[in-house]
Short mmCIF file of C-alpha atoms and ligand atoms in Angstrom, two decimals:
data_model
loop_
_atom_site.label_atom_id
_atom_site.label_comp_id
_atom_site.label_asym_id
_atom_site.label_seq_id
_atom_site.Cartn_x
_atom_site.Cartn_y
_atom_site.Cartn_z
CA UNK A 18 -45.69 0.97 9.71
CA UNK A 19 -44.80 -2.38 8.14
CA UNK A 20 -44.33 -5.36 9.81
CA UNK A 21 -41.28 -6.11 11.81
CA UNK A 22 -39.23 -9.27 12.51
CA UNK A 23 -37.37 -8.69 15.42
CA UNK A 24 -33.73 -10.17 15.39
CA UNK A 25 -33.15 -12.28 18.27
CA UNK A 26 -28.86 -12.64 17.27
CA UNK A 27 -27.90 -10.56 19.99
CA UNK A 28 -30.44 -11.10 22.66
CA UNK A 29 -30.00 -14.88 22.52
CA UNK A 30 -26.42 -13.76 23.90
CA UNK A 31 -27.57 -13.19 27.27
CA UNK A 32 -27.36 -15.87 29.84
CA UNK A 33 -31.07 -16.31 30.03
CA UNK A 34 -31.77 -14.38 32.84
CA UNK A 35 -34.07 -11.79 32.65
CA UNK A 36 -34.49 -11.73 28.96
CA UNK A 37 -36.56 -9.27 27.72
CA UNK A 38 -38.56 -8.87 24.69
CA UNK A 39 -38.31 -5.77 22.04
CA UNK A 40 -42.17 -4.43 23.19
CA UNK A 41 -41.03 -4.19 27.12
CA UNK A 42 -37.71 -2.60 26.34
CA UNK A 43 -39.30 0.04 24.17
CA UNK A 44 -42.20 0.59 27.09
CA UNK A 45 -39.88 0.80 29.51
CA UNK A 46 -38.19 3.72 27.61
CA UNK A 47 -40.99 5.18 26.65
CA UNK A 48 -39.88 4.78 23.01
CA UNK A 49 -42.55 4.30 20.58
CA UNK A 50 -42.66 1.60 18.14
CA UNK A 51 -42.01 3.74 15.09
CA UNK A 52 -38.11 4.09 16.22
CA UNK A 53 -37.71 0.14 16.44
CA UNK A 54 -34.74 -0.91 14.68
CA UNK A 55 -32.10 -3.95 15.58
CA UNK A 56 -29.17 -1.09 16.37
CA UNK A 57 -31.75 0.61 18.96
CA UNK A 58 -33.30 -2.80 20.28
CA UNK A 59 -29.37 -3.94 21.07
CA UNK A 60 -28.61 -0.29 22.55
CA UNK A 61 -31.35 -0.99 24.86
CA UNK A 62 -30.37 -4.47 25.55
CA UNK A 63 -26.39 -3.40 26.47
CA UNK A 64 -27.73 -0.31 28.36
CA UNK A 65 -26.02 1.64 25.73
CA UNK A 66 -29.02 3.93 25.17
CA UNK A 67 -29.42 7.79 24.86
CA UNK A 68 -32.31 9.53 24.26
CA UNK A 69 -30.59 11.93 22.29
CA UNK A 70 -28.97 9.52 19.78
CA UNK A 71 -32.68 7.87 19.20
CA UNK A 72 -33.13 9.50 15.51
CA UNK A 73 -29.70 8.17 15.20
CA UNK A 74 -30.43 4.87 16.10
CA UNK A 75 -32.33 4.41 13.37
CA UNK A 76 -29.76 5.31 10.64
CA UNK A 77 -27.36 2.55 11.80
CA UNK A 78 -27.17 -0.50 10.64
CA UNK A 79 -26.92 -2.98 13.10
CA UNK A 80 -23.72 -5.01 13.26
CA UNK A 81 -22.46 -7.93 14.66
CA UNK A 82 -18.86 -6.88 14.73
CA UNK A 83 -17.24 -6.83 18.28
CA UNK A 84 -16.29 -2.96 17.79
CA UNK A 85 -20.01 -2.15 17.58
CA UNK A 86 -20.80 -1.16 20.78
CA UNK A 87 -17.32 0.93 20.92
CA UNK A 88 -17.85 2.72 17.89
CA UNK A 89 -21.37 3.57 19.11
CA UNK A 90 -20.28 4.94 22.53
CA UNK A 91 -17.22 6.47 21.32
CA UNK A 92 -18.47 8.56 18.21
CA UNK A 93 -21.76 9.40 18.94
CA UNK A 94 -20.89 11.74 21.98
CA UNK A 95 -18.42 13.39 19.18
CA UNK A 96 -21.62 14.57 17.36
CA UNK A 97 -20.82 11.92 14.41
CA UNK A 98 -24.27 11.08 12.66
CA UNK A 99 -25.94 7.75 12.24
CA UNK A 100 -24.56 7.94 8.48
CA UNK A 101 -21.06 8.59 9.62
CA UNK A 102 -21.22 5.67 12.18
CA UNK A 103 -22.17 3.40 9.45
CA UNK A 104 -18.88 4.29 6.96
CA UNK A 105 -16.98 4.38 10.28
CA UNK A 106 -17.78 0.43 10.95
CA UNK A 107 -16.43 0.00 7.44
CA UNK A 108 -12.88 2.03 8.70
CA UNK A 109 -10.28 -0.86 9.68
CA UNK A 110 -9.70 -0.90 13.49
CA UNK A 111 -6.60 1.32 13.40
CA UNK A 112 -8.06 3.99 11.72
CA UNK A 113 -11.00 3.60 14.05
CA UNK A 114 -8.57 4.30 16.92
CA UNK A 115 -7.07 6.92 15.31
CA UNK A 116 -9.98 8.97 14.68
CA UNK A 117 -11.27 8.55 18.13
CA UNK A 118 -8.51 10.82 19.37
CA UNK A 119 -9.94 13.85 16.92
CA UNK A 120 -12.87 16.04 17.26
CA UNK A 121 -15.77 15.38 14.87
CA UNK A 122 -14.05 15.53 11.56
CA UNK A 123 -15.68 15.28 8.64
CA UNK A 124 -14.55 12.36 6.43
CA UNK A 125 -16.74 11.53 3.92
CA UNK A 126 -15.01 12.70 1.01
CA UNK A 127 -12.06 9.43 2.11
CA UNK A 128 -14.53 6.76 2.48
CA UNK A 129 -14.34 4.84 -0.88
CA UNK A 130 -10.58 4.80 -0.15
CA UNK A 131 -9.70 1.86 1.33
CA UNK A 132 -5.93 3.25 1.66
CA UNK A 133 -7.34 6.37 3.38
CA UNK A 134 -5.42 6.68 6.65
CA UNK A 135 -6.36 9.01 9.68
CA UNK A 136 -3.09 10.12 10.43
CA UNK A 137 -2.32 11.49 7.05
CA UNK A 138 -5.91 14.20 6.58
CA UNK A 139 -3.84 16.97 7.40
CA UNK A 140 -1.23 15.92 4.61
CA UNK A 141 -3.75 15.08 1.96
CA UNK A 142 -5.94 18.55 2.61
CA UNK A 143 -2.23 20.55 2.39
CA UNK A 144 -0.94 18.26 -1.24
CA UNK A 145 -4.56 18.84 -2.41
CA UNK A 146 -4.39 22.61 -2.13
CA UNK A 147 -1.03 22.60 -4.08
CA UNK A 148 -1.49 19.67 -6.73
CA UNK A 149 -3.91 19.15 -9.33
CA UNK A 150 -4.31 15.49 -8.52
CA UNK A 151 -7.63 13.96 -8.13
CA UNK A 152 -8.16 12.26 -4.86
CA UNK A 153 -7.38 9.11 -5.14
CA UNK A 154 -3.99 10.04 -5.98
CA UNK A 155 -3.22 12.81 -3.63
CA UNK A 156 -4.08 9.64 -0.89
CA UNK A 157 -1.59 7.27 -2.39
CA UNK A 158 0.96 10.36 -3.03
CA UNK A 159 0.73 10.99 0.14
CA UNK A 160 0.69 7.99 1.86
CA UNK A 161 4.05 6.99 -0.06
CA UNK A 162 5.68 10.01 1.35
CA UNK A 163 5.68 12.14 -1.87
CA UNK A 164 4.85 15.36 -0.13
CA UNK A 165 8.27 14.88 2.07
CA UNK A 166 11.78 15.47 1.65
CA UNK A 167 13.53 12.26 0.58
CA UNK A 168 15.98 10.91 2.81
CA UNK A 169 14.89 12.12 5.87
CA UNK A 170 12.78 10.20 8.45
CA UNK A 171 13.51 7.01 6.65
CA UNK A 172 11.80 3.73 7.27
CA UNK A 173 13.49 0.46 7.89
CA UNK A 174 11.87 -2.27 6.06
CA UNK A 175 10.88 -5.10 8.26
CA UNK A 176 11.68 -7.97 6.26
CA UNK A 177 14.73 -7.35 3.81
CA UNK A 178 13.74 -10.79 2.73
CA UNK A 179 9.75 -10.27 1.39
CA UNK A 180 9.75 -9.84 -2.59
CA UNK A 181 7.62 -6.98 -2.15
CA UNK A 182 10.16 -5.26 -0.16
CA UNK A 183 9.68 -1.52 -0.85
CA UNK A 184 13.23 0.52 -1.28
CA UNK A 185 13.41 3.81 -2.28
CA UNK A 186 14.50 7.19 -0.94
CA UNK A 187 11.90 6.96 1.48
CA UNK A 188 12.19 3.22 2.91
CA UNK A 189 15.54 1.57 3.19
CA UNK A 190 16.43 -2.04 4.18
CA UNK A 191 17.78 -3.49 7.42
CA UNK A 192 20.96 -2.35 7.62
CA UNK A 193 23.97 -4.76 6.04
CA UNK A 194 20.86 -6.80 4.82
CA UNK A 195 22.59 -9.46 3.11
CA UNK A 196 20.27 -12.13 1.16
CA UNK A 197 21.17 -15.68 2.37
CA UNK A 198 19.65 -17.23 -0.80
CA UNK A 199 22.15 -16.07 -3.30
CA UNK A 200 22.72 -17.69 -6.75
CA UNK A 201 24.71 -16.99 -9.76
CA UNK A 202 24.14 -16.35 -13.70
CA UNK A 203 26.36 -16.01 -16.36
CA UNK A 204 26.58 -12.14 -16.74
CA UNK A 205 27.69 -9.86 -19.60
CA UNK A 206 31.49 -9.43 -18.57
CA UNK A 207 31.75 -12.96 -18.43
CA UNK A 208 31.40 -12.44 -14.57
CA UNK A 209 29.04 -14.14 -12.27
CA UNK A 210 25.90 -12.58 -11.27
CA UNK A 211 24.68 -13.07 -7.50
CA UNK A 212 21.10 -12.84 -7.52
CA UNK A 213 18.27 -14.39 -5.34
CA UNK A 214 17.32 -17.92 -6.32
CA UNK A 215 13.60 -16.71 -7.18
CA UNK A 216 14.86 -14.09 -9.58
CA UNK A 217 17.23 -16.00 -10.67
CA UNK A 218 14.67 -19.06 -11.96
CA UNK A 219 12.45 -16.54 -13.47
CA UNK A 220 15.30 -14.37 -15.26
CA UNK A 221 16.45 -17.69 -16.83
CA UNK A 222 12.81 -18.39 -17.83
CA UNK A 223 12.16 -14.60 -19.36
CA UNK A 224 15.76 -15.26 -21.17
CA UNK A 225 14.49 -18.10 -22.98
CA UNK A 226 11.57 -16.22 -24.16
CA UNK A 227 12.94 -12.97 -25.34
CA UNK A 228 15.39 -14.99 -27.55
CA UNK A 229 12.63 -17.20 -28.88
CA UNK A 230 10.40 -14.79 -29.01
CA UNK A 231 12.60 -11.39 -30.79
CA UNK A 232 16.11 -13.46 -31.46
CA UNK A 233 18.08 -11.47 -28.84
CA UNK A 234 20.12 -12.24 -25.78
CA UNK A 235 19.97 -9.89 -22.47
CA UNK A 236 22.78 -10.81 -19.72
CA UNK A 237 22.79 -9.25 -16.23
CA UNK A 238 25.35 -6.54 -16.12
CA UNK A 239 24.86 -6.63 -11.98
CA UNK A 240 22.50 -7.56 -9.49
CA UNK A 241 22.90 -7.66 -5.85
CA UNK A 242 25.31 -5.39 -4.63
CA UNK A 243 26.12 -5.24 -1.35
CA UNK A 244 25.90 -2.11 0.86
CA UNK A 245 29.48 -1.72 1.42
CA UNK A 246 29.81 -1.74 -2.80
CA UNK A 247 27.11 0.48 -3.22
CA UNK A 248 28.54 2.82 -1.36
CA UNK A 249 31.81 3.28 -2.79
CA UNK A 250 29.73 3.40 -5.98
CA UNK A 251 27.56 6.82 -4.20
CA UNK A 252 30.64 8.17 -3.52
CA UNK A 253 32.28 7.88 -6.64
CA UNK A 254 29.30 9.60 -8.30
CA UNK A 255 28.98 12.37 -5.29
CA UNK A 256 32.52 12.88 -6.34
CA UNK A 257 31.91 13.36 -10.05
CA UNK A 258 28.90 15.08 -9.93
CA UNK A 259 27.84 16.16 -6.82
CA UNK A 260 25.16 15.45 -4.21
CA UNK A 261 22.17 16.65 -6.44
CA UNK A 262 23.04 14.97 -9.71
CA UNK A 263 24.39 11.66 -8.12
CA UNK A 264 20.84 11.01 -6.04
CA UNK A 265 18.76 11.15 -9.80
CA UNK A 266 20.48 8.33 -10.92
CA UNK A 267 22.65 5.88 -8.00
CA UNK A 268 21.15 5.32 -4.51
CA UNK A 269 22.62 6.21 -1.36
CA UNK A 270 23.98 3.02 0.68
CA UNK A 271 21.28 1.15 2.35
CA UNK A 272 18.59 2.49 -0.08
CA UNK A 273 19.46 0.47 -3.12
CA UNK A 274 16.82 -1.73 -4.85
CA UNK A 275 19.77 -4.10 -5.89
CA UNK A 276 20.88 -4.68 -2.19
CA UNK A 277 17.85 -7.05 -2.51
CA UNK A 278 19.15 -9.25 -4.58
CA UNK A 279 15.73 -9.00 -6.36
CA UNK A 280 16.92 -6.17 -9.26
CA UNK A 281 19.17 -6.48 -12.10
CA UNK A 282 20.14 -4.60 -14.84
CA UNK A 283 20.05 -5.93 -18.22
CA UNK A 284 22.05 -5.68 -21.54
CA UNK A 285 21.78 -6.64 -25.03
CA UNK A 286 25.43 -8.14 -25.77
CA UNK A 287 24.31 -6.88 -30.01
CA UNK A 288 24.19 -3.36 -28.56
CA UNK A 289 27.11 -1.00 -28.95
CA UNK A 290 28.93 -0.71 -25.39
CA UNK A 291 27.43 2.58 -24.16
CA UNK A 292 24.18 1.20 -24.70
CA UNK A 293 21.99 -1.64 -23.01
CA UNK A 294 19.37 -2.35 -24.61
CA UNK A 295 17.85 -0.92 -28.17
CA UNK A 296 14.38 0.62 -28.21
CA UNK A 297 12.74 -3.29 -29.63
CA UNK A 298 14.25 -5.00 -26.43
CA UNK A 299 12.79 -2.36 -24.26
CA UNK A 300 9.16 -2.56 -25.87
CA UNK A 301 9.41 -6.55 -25.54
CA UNK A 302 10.56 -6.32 -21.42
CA UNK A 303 8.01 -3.25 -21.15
CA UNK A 304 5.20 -6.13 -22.60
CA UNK A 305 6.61 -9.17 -21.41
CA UNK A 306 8.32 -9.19 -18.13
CA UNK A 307 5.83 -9.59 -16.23
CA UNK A 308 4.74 -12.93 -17.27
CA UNK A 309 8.30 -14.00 -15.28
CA UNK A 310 7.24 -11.45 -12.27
CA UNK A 311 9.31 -8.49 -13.25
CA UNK A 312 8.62 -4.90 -13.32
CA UNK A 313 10.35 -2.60 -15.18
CA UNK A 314 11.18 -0.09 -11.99
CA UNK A 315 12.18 2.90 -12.61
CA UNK A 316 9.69 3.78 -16.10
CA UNK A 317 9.79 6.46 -18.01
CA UNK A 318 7.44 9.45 -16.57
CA UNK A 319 7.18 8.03 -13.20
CA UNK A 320 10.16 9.94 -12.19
CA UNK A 321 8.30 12.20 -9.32
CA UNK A 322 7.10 8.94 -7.84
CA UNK A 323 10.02 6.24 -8.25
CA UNK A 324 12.58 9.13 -7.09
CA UNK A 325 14.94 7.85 -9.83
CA UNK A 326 15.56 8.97 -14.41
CA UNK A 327 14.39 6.41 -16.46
CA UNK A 328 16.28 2.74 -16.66
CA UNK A 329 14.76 0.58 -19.44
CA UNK A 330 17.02 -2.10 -18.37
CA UNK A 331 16.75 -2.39 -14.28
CA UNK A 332 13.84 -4.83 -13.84
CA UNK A 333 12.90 -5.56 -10.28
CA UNK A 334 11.30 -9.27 -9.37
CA UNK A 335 8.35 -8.93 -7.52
CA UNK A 336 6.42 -12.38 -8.39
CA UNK A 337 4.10 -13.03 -11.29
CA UNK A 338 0.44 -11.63 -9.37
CA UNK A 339 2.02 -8.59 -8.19
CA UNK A 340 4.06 -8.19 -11.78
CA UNK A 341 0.92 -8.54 -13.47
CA UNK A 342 -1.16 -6.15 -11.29
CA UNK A 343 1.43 -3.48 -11.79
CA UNK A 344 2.07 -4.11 -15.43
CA UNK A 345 -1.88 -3.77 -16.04
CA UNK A 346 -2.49 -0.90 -14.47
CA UNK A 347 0.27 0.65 -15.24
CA UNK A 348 1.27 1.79 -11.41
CA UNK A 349 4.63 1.86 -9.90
CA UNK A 350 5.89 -0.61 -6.75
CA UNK A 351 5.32 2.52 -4.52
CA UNK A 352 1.76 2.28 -5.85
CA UNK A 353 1.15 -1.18 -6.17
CA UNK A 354 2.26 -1.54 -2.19
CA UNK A 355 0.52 1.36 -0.73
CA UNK A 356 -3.16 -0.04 -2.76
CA UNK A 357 -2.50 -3.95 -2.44
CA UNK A 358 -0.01 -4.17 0.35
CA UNK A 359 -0.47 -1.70 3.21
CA UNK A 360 -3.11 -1.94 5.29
CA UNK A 361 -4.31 0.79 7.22
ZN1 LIG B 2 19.88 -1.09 -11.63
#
């Protein structure tokens, strides 16, 4: 047995009364010195103790967090092993809660996942079974609602106004969310653009740069559109081509990215008029638009995720970190938002 310094963090919280030292605790148990640890010494000292955890005891690290003493008395009646108590401290306090209304379940497989949520297991064991996605992404598939039908159960977004703001056929905004920070650019039809004052700075700054930078021009074609425009728009398009074809390329009312104010689409004015933008201008934005805090949204084979065909030319402001992040590795807002943003 090697020499022990007792930790005196947690006794010293006592009032002073009647403190007692490691060697009578452990006599008065009966516990012999070869089980002393700092989680057992503080289970003794909160008359938290059970013989039957003891071998337990000695797998747990000890830990000052105030949820300690919960976790112990609420997981290791479950039959949850000194191991499991120690990732289980590591869970954030919702999850925590969560998983004390199960049964022993057996977790491990989630813990390096800091976007693993309780509430979705049964979802990520039933995508698993039917996808040949490696975990990580069946937990951030899942958790952005991939493994639902779209338009049903909807979320509201909180804040219409946060340049994060998710909106998609899962999540829609507030409804008649109107951005009271509207500007204007010069757009392609010689009309004015409305766009958020943030996007509206950094377009002007990424316009700059692609003409110095290639020698072309991009205009906004449109930007924010309001709900009551985007919905004649739908309908127009239901109209033409049906439910089905109309929801792969326009969003329903109240689910449209450009209700923001923080999405617009872009044209090169040297293209011919059924086209926006020529293969060069895409590969420069696909490079480049982050450095102004845009993402290009809706990229080529992220279809399944983004819920929409490609558009080269809709970029979305999100703000130069989160651009970059996403750019980098390559990850969709959906993505981006359920590893960076959510917390669980
Ligand atoms: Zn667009």
């Amino acid at each position: 047995m090697g020499i022990y310094t007792i930790s005196t963090k947690y006794l010293l919280k006592d009032n002073g009364t009647n403190k007692k030292n490691d060697t009578s605790l452990l006599k008065k148990y009966n516990i012999s010195n070869s089980y002393k640890s700092d989680t057992l010494l503080y289970v003794l000292e909160k008359d938290l103790y059970n013989e039957a955890y003891l071998e337990e005891y000695a797998k747990i690290n000890y830990s000052d967090k105030n949820n300690f003493a919960d976790v112990l008395k609420s997981f290791l009646p479950k039959g949850y092993t000194g191991e499991e108590i120690n990732y289980i401290m590591n869970l954030s306090q919702n999850n925590i809660n969560k998983l004390k209304n199960l049964e022993h379940t057996d977790i491990s497989a989630y813990y390096q996942f800091k976007n693993f949520n309780v509430d979705n297991l049964k979802r990520y064991q039933d995508y698993q079974a039917t996808h040949d996605y490696p975990l990580d992404k069946v937990i951030t598939y899942v958790n952005i609602n991939l493994d639902l039908p779209v338009y049903t159960n909807t979320l509201e977004a909180k804040d219409g106004n946060d340049y994060l703001v998710l909106v998609n056929k899962y999540n829609s905004l507030p409804n008649n969310y109107q951005p009271s920070d509207l500007d204007y650019v010069n757009g392609q039809y010689q009309n004015k653009v409305p766009m958020r004052k943030v996007a509206k700075e950094a377009l002007e700054k990424l316009q700059q740069a692609v003409t110095a930078e290639i020698g072309i021009t991009l205009n906004p074609t449109t930007a924010f559109r309001n709900q009551g425009f985007q919905s004649t728009l739908y309908n127009n398009y239901v109209n033409k081509d049906g439910v089905e074809a109309a929801d792969t390329y326009s969003a329903r009312p109240g689910f449209s990215e450009h209700q923001t104010g923080l999405a617009i689409d872009l044209k090169n004015p040297a293209t011919p008029s059924n086209r926006r933008l020529n293969e060069s201008d895409y590969a420069w934005l696909k490079e480049n638009a982050y450095r102004f805090g845009f993402i290009i949204r809706f990229p080529g084979g992220k279809e399944f995720i983004t819920g929409y065909q490609e558009e080269n030319w809709h970029i979305r402001y999100v703000g130069e970190e989160a651009a970059k992040i996403i750019h980098d590795n390559d990850l969709t807002l959906e993505e981006y938002v359920d590893l960076y943003v959510t917390e669980y």
